[in-house]
Coordinates of C-alpha atoms in Angstrom, one line a residue:
Chain A
X1 CA -79.4 94.7 -156.0
X2 CA -80.4 95.8 -159.5
X3 CA -83.8 97.3 -159.9
X4 CA -86.2 95.0 -161.6
X5 CA -87.4 96.7 -164.7
X6 CA -89.3 93.8 -166.3
X7 CA -90.6 90.8 -164.7
X8 CA -91.4 87.7 -166.7
X9 CA -94.7 86.8 -165.4
X10 CA -95.6 83.2 -164.6
X11 CA -92.6 82.9 -162.3
X12 CA -93.0 79.3 -161.1
X13 CA -93.7 76.8 -163.8
X14 CA -94.9 73.8 -161.9
X15 CA -96.2 75.3 -158.7
X16 CA -99.8 75.1 -159.7
X17 CA -101.9 72.6 -157.7
X18 CA -102.8 69.4 -159.4
X19 CA -106.5 69.0 -159.5
X20 CA -108.0 65.9 -157.9
X21 CA -109.3 62.9 -159.6
X22 CA -106.7 62.7 -162.3
X23 CA -105.3 59.5 -163.4
X24 CA -101.9 60.3 -164.7
X25 CA -100.6 63.1 -162.4
X26 CA -97.1 63.2 -163.9
X27 CA -98.5 64.0 -167.3
X28 CA -100.8 66.6 -165.8
X29 CA -97.8 68.4 -164.2
X30 CA -95.9 68.2 -167.5
X31 CA -98.8 69.7 -169.4
X32 CA -99.2 72.5 -166.8
X33 CA -95.6 73.2 -167.0
X34 CA -95.6 73.4 -170.8
X35 CA -98.5 75.9 -170.8
X36 CA -96.7 78.0 -168.2
X37 CA -93.7 78.0 -170.5
X38 CA -95.8 79.3 -173.3
X39 CA -97.0 82.1 -171.1
X40 CA -93.5 82.9 -170.1
X41 CA -92.5 83.1 -173.7
X42 CA -95.3 85.5 -174.4
X43 CA -94.3 87.8 -171.6
X44 CA -90.6 87.5 -172.6
X45 CA -91.5 88.6 -176.1
X46 CA -93.5 91.5 -174.8
X47 CA -90.5 92.6 -172.8
X48 CA -88.2 92.1 -175.7
X49 CA -90.3 94.3 -177.8
X50 CA -90.3 96.9 -175.1
X51 CA -86.5 96.8 -174.9
X52 CA -86.0 97.1 -178.6
X53 CA -88.5 99.9 -178.8
X54 CA -86.7 102.0 -176.2
X55 CA -83.4 101.5 -177.9
X56 CA -85.0 102.3 -181.3
X57 CA -86.5 105.5 -180.0
X58 CA -83.2 106.7 -178.6
X59 CA -81.4 105.8 -181.8
X60 CA -84.0 107.7 -183.7
X61 CA -83.4 110.9 -181.7
X62 CA -79.7 110.5 -182.4
X63 CA -80.5 110.1 -186.0
X64 CA -82.5 113.3 -186.0
X65 CA -79.7 115.2 -184.3
X66 CA -77.0 113.8 -186.6
X67 CA -79.1 114.9 -189.6
X68 CA -79.5 118.4 -188.3
X69 CA -75.8 118.5 -187.6
X70 CA -75.1 117.4 -191.1
X71 CA -77.2 120.2 -192.4
X72 CA -75.5 122.8 -190.3
X73 CA -72.1 121.6 -191.4
X74 CA -73.1 121.9 -195.0
X75 CA -74.3 125.4 -194.5
X76 CA -71.2 126.3 -192.7
X77 CA -69.1 124.9 -195.4
X78 CA -70.9 127.1 -197.9
X79 CA -70.6 130.1 -195.7
X80 CA -66.9 129.6 -195.1
X81 CA -66.1 129.6 -198.8
X82 CA -68.0 132.8 -199.1
X83 CA -66.0 134.5 -196.4
X84 CA -63.8 137.1 -197.7
X85 CA -61.2 138.7 -195.5
X86 CA -61.0 141.7 -197.7
X87 CA -64.4 142.9 -196.8
X88 CA -64.1 145.9 -194.6
X89 CA -65.9 146.2 -191.3
X90 CA -66.0 148.7 -188.6
X91 CA -63.0 148.4 -186.4
X92 CA -62.4 148.9 -182.8
X93 CA -65.5 150.4 -181.4
X94 CA -67.7 147.7 -182.8
X95 CA -65.7 145.0 -181.0
X96 CA -67.2 145.9 -177.7
X97 CA -70.6 146.3 -179.1
X98 CA -70.7 142.8 -180.4
X99 CA -72.5 140.4 -178.3
X100 CA -70.0 138.0 -176.7
X101 CA -70.2 134.4 -177.7
X102 CA -71.8 132.2 -175.1
X103 CA -72.4 128.6 -175.9
X104 CA -75.9 127.4 -175.0
X105 CA -75.3 124.9 -172.2
X106 CA -78.6 123.2 -171.5
X107 CA -78.7 121.8 -168.1
X108 CA -80.6 118.6 -167.7
X109 CA -83.2 119.0 -165.1
X110 CA -85.9 116.6 -163.7
X111 CA -83.9 113.7 -165.1
X112 CA -85.3 111.2 -162.7
X113 CA -88.8 112.3 -162.2
X114 CA -92.2 110.7 -162.5
X115 CA -92.5 111.8 -166.1
X116 CA -89.3 110.3 -167.2
X117 CA -89.9 106.8 -166.0
X118 CA -89.7 104.2 -168.7
X119 CA -93.0 102.6 -169.5
X120 CA -92.1 99.2 -168.1
X121 CA -91.2 100.7 -164.7
X122 CA -94.4 102.8 -164.8
X123 CA -96.4 99.6 -165.5
X124 CA -94.8 97.9 -162.5
X125 CA -95.5 100.8 -160.3
X126 CA -99.1 100.9 -161.4
X127 CA -99.7 97.3 -160.7
X128 CA -98.4 97.5 -157.2
X129 CA -100.5 98.2 -154.1
X130 CA -101.8 101.6 -153.7
X131 CA -101.0 103.5 -150.5
X132 CA -103.9 104.0 -148.1
X133 CA -106.2 106.9 -149.0
X134 CA -104.8 109.2 -146.4
X135 CA -105.7 112.1 -148.6
X136 CA -109.2 112.0 -147.3
X137 CA -107.9 113.1 -143.9
X138 CA -106.6 116.3 -145.3
X139 CA -110.0 118.0 -144.8
X140 CA -109.7 117.5 -141.0
X141 CA -106.4 119.0 -140.5
X142 CA -105.9 122.4 -139.0
X143 CA -103.0 123.4 -141.1
X144 CA -103.2 123.0 -144.7
X145 CA -100.7 120.2 -145.3
X146 CA -101.7 117.2 -147.3
X147 CA -102.2 114.3 -144.9
X148 CA -100.5 112.0 -147.3
X149 CA -97.3 113.9 -147.0
X150 CA -96.8 112.5 -143.5
X151 CA -97.0 109.0 -144.9
X152 CA -95.0 109.3 -148.0
X153 CA -93.8 112.5 -149.6
X154 CA -92.0 112.2 -152.9
X155 CA -91.0 115.8 -153.0
X156 CA -89.6 115.7 -149.4
X157 CA -86.0 115.8 -150.1
X158 CA -86.3 118.5 -152.8
X159 CA -88.4 120.6 -150.5
X160 CA -85.9 120.2 -147.7
X161 CA -83.0 121.2 -150.0
X162 CA -84.9 124.1 -151.4
X163 CA -85.8 125.5 -148.0
X164 CA -82.2 125.2 -147.0
X165 CA -81.0 126.9 -150.1
X166 CA -83.4 129.7 -149.8
X167 CA -82.7 130.1 -146.2
X168 CA -79.0 130.2 -147.0
X169 CA -79.4 132.9 -149.5
X170 CA -81.5 134.9 -147.0
X171 CA -78.9 134.5 -144.4
X172 CA -76.2 135.6 -146.7
X173 CA -78.1 138.7 -147.6
X174 CA -78.7 139.5 -144.0
X175 CA -75.0 139.0 -143.3
X176 CA -74.1 141.4 -146.0
X177 CA -76.6 143.9 -144.7
X178 CA -75.2 143.5 -141.2
X179 CA -71.7 143.9 -142.4
X180 CA -72.6 147.1 -144.1
X181 CA -74.2 148.4 -141.0
X182 CA -71.2 147.4 -139.0
X183 CA -69.0 149.4 -141.2
X184 CA -71.1 152.4 -140.5
X185 CA -71.4 152.1 -136.7
X186 CA -69.2 149.7 -134.8
X187 CA -70.6 150.0 -131.3
X188 CA -74.1 149.0 -131.9
X189 CA -73.1 146.1 -134.1
X190 CA -71.1 144.4 -131.3
X191 CA -74.0 144.6 -129.0
X192 CA -76.2 143.0 -131.6
X193 CA -73.7 140.3 -132.1
X194 CA -73.5 139.3 -128.6
X195 CA -77.2 139.1 -128.2
X196 CA -77.4 137.0 -131.3
X197 CA -74.8 134.6 -130.0
X198 CA -76.7 134.1 -126.8
X199 CA -79.9 133.4 -128.5
X200 CA -78.3 130.9 -130.8
X201 CA -76.9 128.9 -127.9
X202 CA -80.2 128.7 -126.2
X203 CA -81.9 127.7 -129.4
X204 CA -79.5 124.9 -129.9
X205 CA -80.4 123.3 -126.6
X206 CA -84.0 123.6 -127.2
X207 CA -83.6 122.1 -130.6
X208 CA -81.8 119.2 -129.3
X209 CA -84.5 118.6 -126.9
X210 CA -87.1 119.0 -129.5
X211 CA -85.3 116.5 -131.7
X212 CA -85.8 113.9 -129.0
X213 CA -89.3 113.7 -130.2
X214 CA -90.5 112.6 -133.5
X215 CA -91.6 115.3 -135.9
X216 CA -95.2 114.8 -135.1
X217 CA -94.8 114.6 -131.4
X218 CA -93.2 117.9 -130.8
X219 CA -95.2 120.2 -128.7
X220 CA -94.3 123.4 -130.4
X221 CA -94.9 123.1 -134.1
X222 CA -94.3 126.3 -135.9
X223 CA -93.9 125.3 -139.5
X224 CA -96.7 123.7 -141.5
X225 CA -94.1 121.8 -143.4
X226 CA -92.5 120.3 -140.5
X227 CA -89.0 119.5 -141.8
X228 CA -87.1 117.6 -139.3
X229 CA -84.0 119.2 -138.1
X230 CA -80.8 117.3 -137.7
X231 CA -77.6 118.4 -136.3
X232 CA -76.3 121.3 -138.2
X233 CA -72.7 121.3 -139.2
X234 CA -73.5 124.1 -141.5
X235 CA -71.6 126.8 -139.8
X236 CA -68.4 124.9 -139.5
X237 CA -67.9 124.7 -143.3
X238 CA -66.6 127.4 -145.4
X239 CA -68.9 128.7 -148.1
X240 CA -67.2 126.5 -150.7
X241 CA -67.4 123.5 -148.5
X242 CA -71.0 124.2 -148.1
X243 CA -71.6 124.4 -151.7
X244 CA -69.8 121.2 -152.3
X245 CA -71.8 119.5 -149.6
X246 CA -74.9 120.8 -151.3
X247 CA -73.7 119.2 -154.5
X248 CA -72.7 115.9 -152.9
X249 CA -75.3 115.1 -150.5
X250 CA -78.6 116.8 -150.9
X251 CA -80.3 115.2 -148.1
X252 CA -78.2 116.3 -145.3
X253 CA -80.5 117.5 -142.7
X254 CA -80.3 121.1 -141.7
X255 CA -80.9 122.5 -138.4
X256 CA -80.2 126.0 -137.9
X257 CA -81.6 127.8 -140.8
X258 CA -84.8 128.3 -139.1
X259 CA -85.9 130.6 -136.5
X260 CA -86.6 128.0 -133.9
X261 CA -90.2 128.1 -132.7
X262 CA -90.0 130.4 -129.8
X263 CA -90.2 127.6 -127.4
X264 CA -87.7 129.2 -125.0
X265 CA -89.5 132.5 -124.8
X266 CA -92.9 130.9 -124.5
X267 CA -91.7 128.4 -122.1
X268 CA -90.3 131.2 -120.0
X269 CA -93.6 133.0 -119.8
X270 CA -95.4 129.8 -119.4
X271 CA -93.4 128.9 -116.4
X272 CA -94.4 132.1 -114.9
X273 CA -98.0 131.7 -115.7
X274 CA -98.5 128.0 -115.1
X275 CA -97.6 128.4 -111.6
X276 CA -100.5 130.7 -111.2
X277 CA -102.6 128.1 -113.0
X278 CA -101.8 125.4 -110.6
X279 CA -103.7 126.9 -107.9
X280 CA -106.4 127.9 -110.2
X281 CA -107.3 124.5 -111.6
X282 CA -108.7 122.2 -109.2
X283 CA -111.1 119.9 -111.0
X284 CA -112.6 116.7 -110.0
X285 CA -112.8 115.5 -113.6
X286 CA -110.0 113.4 -114.8
X287 CA -107.2 115.1 -116.6
X288 CA -107.5 114.9 -120.3
X289 CA -104.2 116.1 -121.5
X290 CA -100.7 116.1 -120.3
X291 CA -97.8 117.5 -122.0
X292 CA -94.4 116.3 -121.4
X293 CA -92.4 119.3 -121.5
X294 CA -89.1 118.2 -122.9
X295 CA -87.0 121.1 -121.7
X296 CA -86.4 119.8 -118.2
X297 CA -85.7 116.2 -117.8
X298 CA -85.1 116.7 -114.2
X299 CA -88.6 116.9 -113.2
X300 CA -89.1 113.6 -111.8
X301 CA -90.9 112.3 -108.9
X302 CA -90.9 114.3 -105.8
X303 CA -93.5 113.0 -103.4
X304 CA -93.0 115.9 -101.1
X305 CA -93.5 118.2 -103.9
X306 CA -96.7 116.6 -105.0
X307 CA -98.0 116.8 -101.5
X308 CA -97.1 120.4 -101.5
X309 CA -99.0 120.7 -104.7
X310 CA -102.0 119.0 -103.3
X311 CA -101.8 121.2 -100.2
X312 CA -101.6 124.2 -102.4
X313 CA -104.5 123.2 -104.4
X314 CA -106.6 122.9 -101.4
X315 CA -105.5 126.3 -100.2
X316 CA -105.8 127.8 -103.5
X317 CA -102.9 130.0 -102.8
X318 CA -100.3 131.2 -105.1
X319 CA -97.5 130.2 -102.8
X320 CA -95.8 127.6 -104.9
X321 CA -93.7 129.8 -107.0
X322 CA -91.1 130.1 -104.3
X323 CA -90.7 126.4 -104.0
X324 CA -90.7 125.8 -107.7
X325 CA -88.0 128.2 -108.5
X326 CA -85.4 126.0 -107.0
X327 CA -86.0 122.5 -108.2
X328 CA -89.3 121.9 -109.8
X329 CA -90.2 122.8 -113.2
X330 CA -93.6 124.1 -114.2
X331 CA -95.9 122.2 -112.0
X332 CA -98.7 120.1 -113.3
X333 CA -101.7 122.1 -113.8
X334 CA -104.7 120.1 -114.8
X335 CA -106.9 118.7 -112.2
X336 CA -106.3 118.0 -108.6
X337 CA -107.0 114.3 -108.8
X338 CA -103.8 113.9 -110.7
X339 CA -101.5 114.4 -107.7
X340 CA -103.8 112.6 -105.4
X341 CA -104.0 109.6 -107.6
X342 CA -100.4 109.6 -108.4
X343 CA -98.7 110.4 -105.2
X344 CA -98.1 106.7 -105.1
X345 CA -96.3 106.9 -108.4
X346 CA -94.7 110.1 -107.7
X347 CA -95.6 112.7 -110.2
X348 CA -93.5 113.2 -113.1
X349 CA -96.2 114.5 -115.4
X350 CA -96.1 118.0 -116.3
X351 CA -99.1 119.6 -117.9
X352 CA -98.8 123.1 -119.2
X353 CA -102.0 124.4 -120.4
X354 CA -100.5 127.4 -122.1
X355 CA -98.0 125.4 -124.0
X356 CA -100.5 122.8 -124.7
X357 CA -102.6 125.5 -126.3
X358 CA -99.6 126.5 -128.2
X359 CA -99.2 123.0 -129.4
X360 CA -102.8 122.8 -130.6
X361 CA -103.4 126.2 -131.9
X362 CA -100.4 126.8 -133.7
X363 CA -98.9 124.0 -134.4
X364 CA -99.1 121.8 -136.9
X365 CA -100.9 118.7 -136.3
X366 CA -104.1 118.7 -134.5
X367 CA -103.0 116.1 -132.1
X368 CA -101.6 118.1 -129.3
X369 CA -99.6 115.9 -127.1
X370 CA -98.0 112.8 -127.2
X371 CA -98.7 110.4 -124.4
X372 CA -95.2 109.3 -124.8
X373 CA -92.9 109.7 -121.8
X374 CA -89.6 111.3 -122.8
X375 CA -86.6 109.0 -122.3
X376 CA -85.6 110.6 -119.1
X377 CA -88.8 109.8 -117.3
X378 CA -88.8 106.2 -117.1
X379 CA -89.3 106.0 -113.4
X380 CA -93.0 105.8 -113.4
X381 CA -95.3 103.3 -115.0
X382 CA -97.5 105.1 -117.5
X383 CA -100.1 106.5 -115.3
X384 CA -103.7 106.3 -116.2
X385 CA -103.7 109.9 -117.0
X386 CA -102.2 110.1 -120.5
X387 CA -103.9 107.1 -122.0
X388 CA -107.2 109.0 -122.1
X389 CA -107.2 110.3 -125.6
X390 CA -106.2 113.9 -125.9
X391 CA -109.2 116.1 -126.5
X392 CA -108.9 119.5 -127.9
X393 CA -108.4 121.9 -125.0
X394 CA -111.2 124.3 -125.7
X395 CA -113.7 121.5 -125.4
X396 CA -111.8 120.2 -122.4
X397 CA -111.8 123.6 -120.9
X398 CA -115.5 123.9 -121.3
X399 CA -116.1 120.6 -119.7
X400 CA -113.9 121.4 -116.9
X401 CA -115.2 124.8 -116.5
X402 CA -118.6 123.3 -115.9
X403 CA -117.3 120.8 -113.5
X404 CA -115.1 123.1 -111.5
X405 CA -116.0 124.3 -108.1
X406 CA -117.5 127.6 -107.4
X407 CA -114.4 128.9 -105.6
X408 CA -112.3 128.1 -108.6
X409 CA -114.5 130.0 -111.0
X410 CA -113.7 133.6 -110.1
X411 CA -110.0 132.7 -110.0
X412 CA -110.3 131.0 -113.4
X413 CA -111.9 134.0 -115.0
X414 CA -108.8 136.0 -114.4
X415 CA -106.7 133.1 -115.7
X416 CA -108.9 132.5 -118.6
X417 CA -108.6 136.1 -119.6
X418 CA -104.9 135.6 -119.5
X419 CA -105.2 132.4 -121.4
X420 CA -107.4 133.9 -124.0
X421 CA -105.0 136.7 -124.4
X422 CA -102.2 134.3 -124.8
X423 CA -104.2 132.4 -127.3
X424 CA -105.0 135.5 -129.3
X425 CA -101.3 136.4 -129.2
X426 CA -100.3 133.1 -130.4
X427 CA -102.9 133.1 -133.1
X428 CA -101.8 136.5 -134.2
X429 CA -98.3 135.3 -134.4
X430 CA -99.3 132.4 -136.4
X431 CA -101.2 134.4 -139.0
X432 CA -98.4 136.9 -139.1
X433 CA -95.9 134.2 -139.7
X434 CA -98.0 132.6 -142.4
X435 CA -98.3 135.9 -144.1
X436 CA -94.7 136.5 -143.9
X437 CA -94.0 133.1 -145.3
X438 CA -96.4 133.6 -148.1
X439 CA -94.9 136.9 -148.9
X440 CA -91.5 135.3 -148.9
X441 CA -92.6 132.8 -151.5
X442 CA -91.4 135.1 -154.2
X443 CA -91.7 133.7 -157.7
X444 CA -89.1 131.1 -157.2
X445 CA -88.5 128.8 -160.1
X446 CA -89.1 125.4 -158.8
X447 CA -86.1 123.9 -160.4
X448 CA -82.7 123.1 -159.1
X449 CA -80.8 125.2 -161.6
X450 CA -82.4 128.6 -160.7
X451 CA -82.2 128.0 -157.0
X452 CA -78.6 126.9 -157.1
X453 CA -77.7 129.8 -159.4
X454 CA -79.3 132.2 -157.0
X455 CA -77.4 130.8 -154.1
X456 CA -74.1 130.8 -155.9
X457 CA -74.7 134.4 -157.0
X458 CA -75.2 135.5 -153.5
X459 CA -72.3 133.4 -152.3
X460 CA -69.8 134.8 -154.7
X461 CA -71.0 138.3 -154.3
X462 CA -70.7 137.8 -150.6
X463 CA -67.2 136.3 -150.7
X464 CA -66.1 139.5 -152.4
X465 CA -66.9 141.3 -149.3
X466 CA -65.3 140.3 -146.1
X467 CA -67.4 137.4 -145.1
X468 CA -67.4 136.8 -141.5
X469 CA -67.0 133.2 -140.4
X470 CA -66.6 133.9 -136.8
X471 CA -70.2 134.0 -136.1
X472 CA -70.9 130.8 -137.8
X473 CA -68.2 129.1 -135.9
X474 CA -69.7 130.3 -132.7
X475 CA -72.9 128.8 -133.6
X476 CA -71.5 125.4 -133.8
Chain B
X1 CA -94.3 42.2 -160.7
X2 CA -92.8 43.0 -164.0
X3 CA -96.3 43.6 -165.4
X4 CA -97.0 46.1 -162.6
X5 CA -93.7 47.9 -163.0
X6 CA -93.9 48.3 -166.7
X7 CA -96.6 50.8 -167.0
X8 CA -95.3 52.7 -164.0
X9 CA -91.8 52.5 -165.3
X10 CA -92.9 53.6 -168.6
X11 CA -94.7 56.5 -167.0
X12 CA -91.8 57.5 -165.0
X13 CA -89.5 57.2 -167.9
X14 CA -91.8 59.3 -170.0
X15 CA -91.9 61.8 -167.2
X16 CA -88.2 62.1 -167.1
X17 CA -88.1 62.7 -170.8
X18 CA -90.7 65.4 -170.5
X19 CA -88.8 67.0 -167.7
X20 CA -85.6 67.1 -169.7
X21 CA -87.5 68.6 -172.6
X22 CA -88.9 71.2 -170.3
X23 CA -85.5 71.9 -168.9
X24 CA -84.0 72.5 -172.3
X25 CA -86.8 74.9 -173.1
X26 CA -86.5 76.8 -169.8
X27 CA -82.7 77.1 -170.1
X28 CA -83.1 78.6 -173.5
X29 CA -85.6 81.0 -172.2
X30 CA -83.1 82.1 -169.6
X31 CA -80.4 82.5 -172.2
X32 CA -82.7 84.6 -174.2
X33 CA -83.4 86.8 -171.2
X34 CA -79.7 87.1 -170.5
X35 CA -79.0 88.0 -174.1
X36 CA -81.7 90.7 -174.0
X37 CA -80.3 92.2 -170.8
X38 CA -76.7 92.3 -172.1
X39 CA -77.8 93.6 -175.4
X40 CA -79.8 96.3 -173.7
X41 CA -76.8 97.3 -171.6
X42 CA -74.3 97.3 -174.4
X43 CA -76.7 99.2 -176.7
X44 CA -77.2 101.8 -174.1
X45 CA -73.6 102.3 -173.5
X46 CA -72.9 102.7 -177.2
X47 CA -75.8 105.1 -177.6
X48 CA -74.4 107.0 -174.7
X49 CA -71.0 107.4 -176.3
X50 CA -72.8 108.4 -179.5
X51 CA -74.7 111.0 -177.5
X52 CA -71.5 112.4 -176.1
X53 CA -69.9 112.7 -179.5
X54 CA -73.0 114.3 -180.9
X55 CA -73.1 116.9 -178.1
X56 CA -69.4 117.6 -178.6
X57 CA -69.9 118.1 -182.3
X58 CA -72.9 120.3 -181.7
X59 CA -70.9 122.6 -179.4
X60 CA -68.1 122.9 -181.9
X61 CA -70.4 123.7 -184.7
X62 CA -72.1 126.3 -182.6
X63 CA -68.7 127.9 -181.9
X64 CA -67.7 127.8 -185.5
X65 CA -71.0 129.3 -186.6
X66 CA -70.5 132.1 -184.1
X67 CA -67.1 132.7 -185.4
X68 CA -68.2 132.8 -188.9
X69 CA -71.3 134.8 -188.5
X70 CA -71.2 138.6 -188.5
X71 CA -73.0 139.0 -185.2
X72 CA -70.3 137.8 -183.0
X73 CA -67.2 138.8 -184.7
X74 CA -65.7 141.5 -186.7
X75 CA -63.9 141.3 -189.9
X76 CA -61.1 143.8 -190.2
X77 CA -59.8 144.8 -193.4
X78 CA -56.3 143.9 -194.5
X79 CA -54.0 146.8 -194.1
X80 CA -52.7 149.0 -191.5
X81 CA -54.7 149.6 -188.4
X82 CA -56.1 153.1 -187.8

C-alpha cells in the first residue's frame, strides 16, 4: 500500500447533510457538491505546486552541480594543455612521499530521518493526533529513562543495533586479549574457558525464562534501556555472516551480548535466604506483593507443603530448608494469612522479598511485580493476593513491621540487617554498573558509518589472528 | 397527473444533467491527480539517473585532477632512469 503523501481534502463531495426546510433538495445537493469540487480543486492545486516545487528544487541542485563540474572541466582542460612531460621532477624517493590518491566517497547518512521528511509528509504528521503526554511521567521514574520511550521510541532500532555493534566490538577485543593470554599460558586459559561455558549455559536458561515476560514485567531489570532480548543466533554465524546480517536486517534482536542480570546468582542466594525469611515473616496484614519467580515453573500447588508452611510459621522454626530442598522452590515469604487463605487454592504463589527488592531497587521500572501468573501456573484462579496494587516494599515493610507480632520482631531484626545489607549490596552494584556504563560511553559518533567502520576494523584485525569460533558455537 | 409530473420530471431531469456535469468535472480532477502522480514519479526517476551520471562524472574529474596535479603524482623526465 503506497504511503499517502498528499491528501486532497474534501474527500466526499456529497456527503454533507442537507439542511431542513429546503424546497428543492436536489438542487441543494448539487450546489453543495459543486462547492466541494471547488475546494478539491484548490487543494489539488496546492499539492501540484508542492510537487513541482520539490522537483524544481532537485533539478536546481543538479544544475548547480553540473555548473561546477563544467568549471572544473574547463580548468582541467587548461591545465592539461600546460602539462609538459619534459619538466623534470624528483624521481623514485618522492613517489613514496606523495600522498596516495583516495577519492572522496561521501556516505549518505540519516537519509530517512525526521529532518529529511518532505514538507507534505511533515504537514500530515503534524495534523495527526498527538501521542499522550507520557513525558510528564518521567519525573516519577526511578531510572532516568524517558517515559515516552516505553510508548513509542523512534530511535529504538538504532539504539538496539548500536548496542549490539558496540558489544560486538567489545567482545572481539576481549577475545583477542584472551587469545593473547592463551598463547602465553595454556593451562589457566582452559580453566577459564570451561567456567565461561558453564556460565553461558545457565544464563541461556535464565534468559529464556525471562523472555517469557514482557520487558516491563521482568523482575530483574538491570539495564535502564531495557532492550528486549530475542534468541541469539549470533554465535552460529561466521564473522562475515554476522556482518552481512548486520547489513541486511538491522532489527534482528540480540540476546547474548549482555551480561545477563545476575539473576541466577541472586536467585541462588535468595533461595538460601528466603527460607529463613519464611519463618520470620508472620504478619496478619494482607500480603502486598507477590513475585512470580519465573525460574521454577514446577512450583505448583502442594497442599501438604502449604500446611507445612503454616505449621512452620506457627513454630517459627527454620526447619523448612530440608523439605524445600527436594521439591519446593523458595517458599512464599510474605504474610502468614497467605497460606491459610489459600490452602483451598493450593499455593502456587512465590514471594521472594529479596528478589522483589532487587526488582524495585535496581531495576528499571518502579513497578516491581507483575501480578501476572506465568504461563505454567494456570492451576489456580488468581488469588486475592496479587490484585492488591503493589506498593513499594520499604513502605510495605514499615507497615508490616508495625503490624508484626512481638515474637517476630527480634527475628526480623536479624533478617532486616541481612536485607539491608543485601539492599546496600545491590545498590552498590547498580551504581557501579552505571558508572561503568557511563565510562564506557566513550565519545562514540552517533552515526552508522563510524560504528560500522569501527566494528569492521576490529573484525578484520581479529580475523588476521586465529579467531576462535568454537566458543561461539558452544554458546548456541 | 401530467401537470404534477412535469415540474418533478423537470427537476429530476435537471438533477441528472447536473450530476453528469459534476461527474465530468470529478473525473477530470482524478485525471489531473493521476497525471501529477505519474509526472512526479517519472521526473524523479529521470532526476535520479541524472544524479548518478553527475556523481560518476564528478568522480572521474576528481581522479583526473589528482592525476594532473603535482601533489599526487610525479612527472619524470624523459630519458634514462637513474
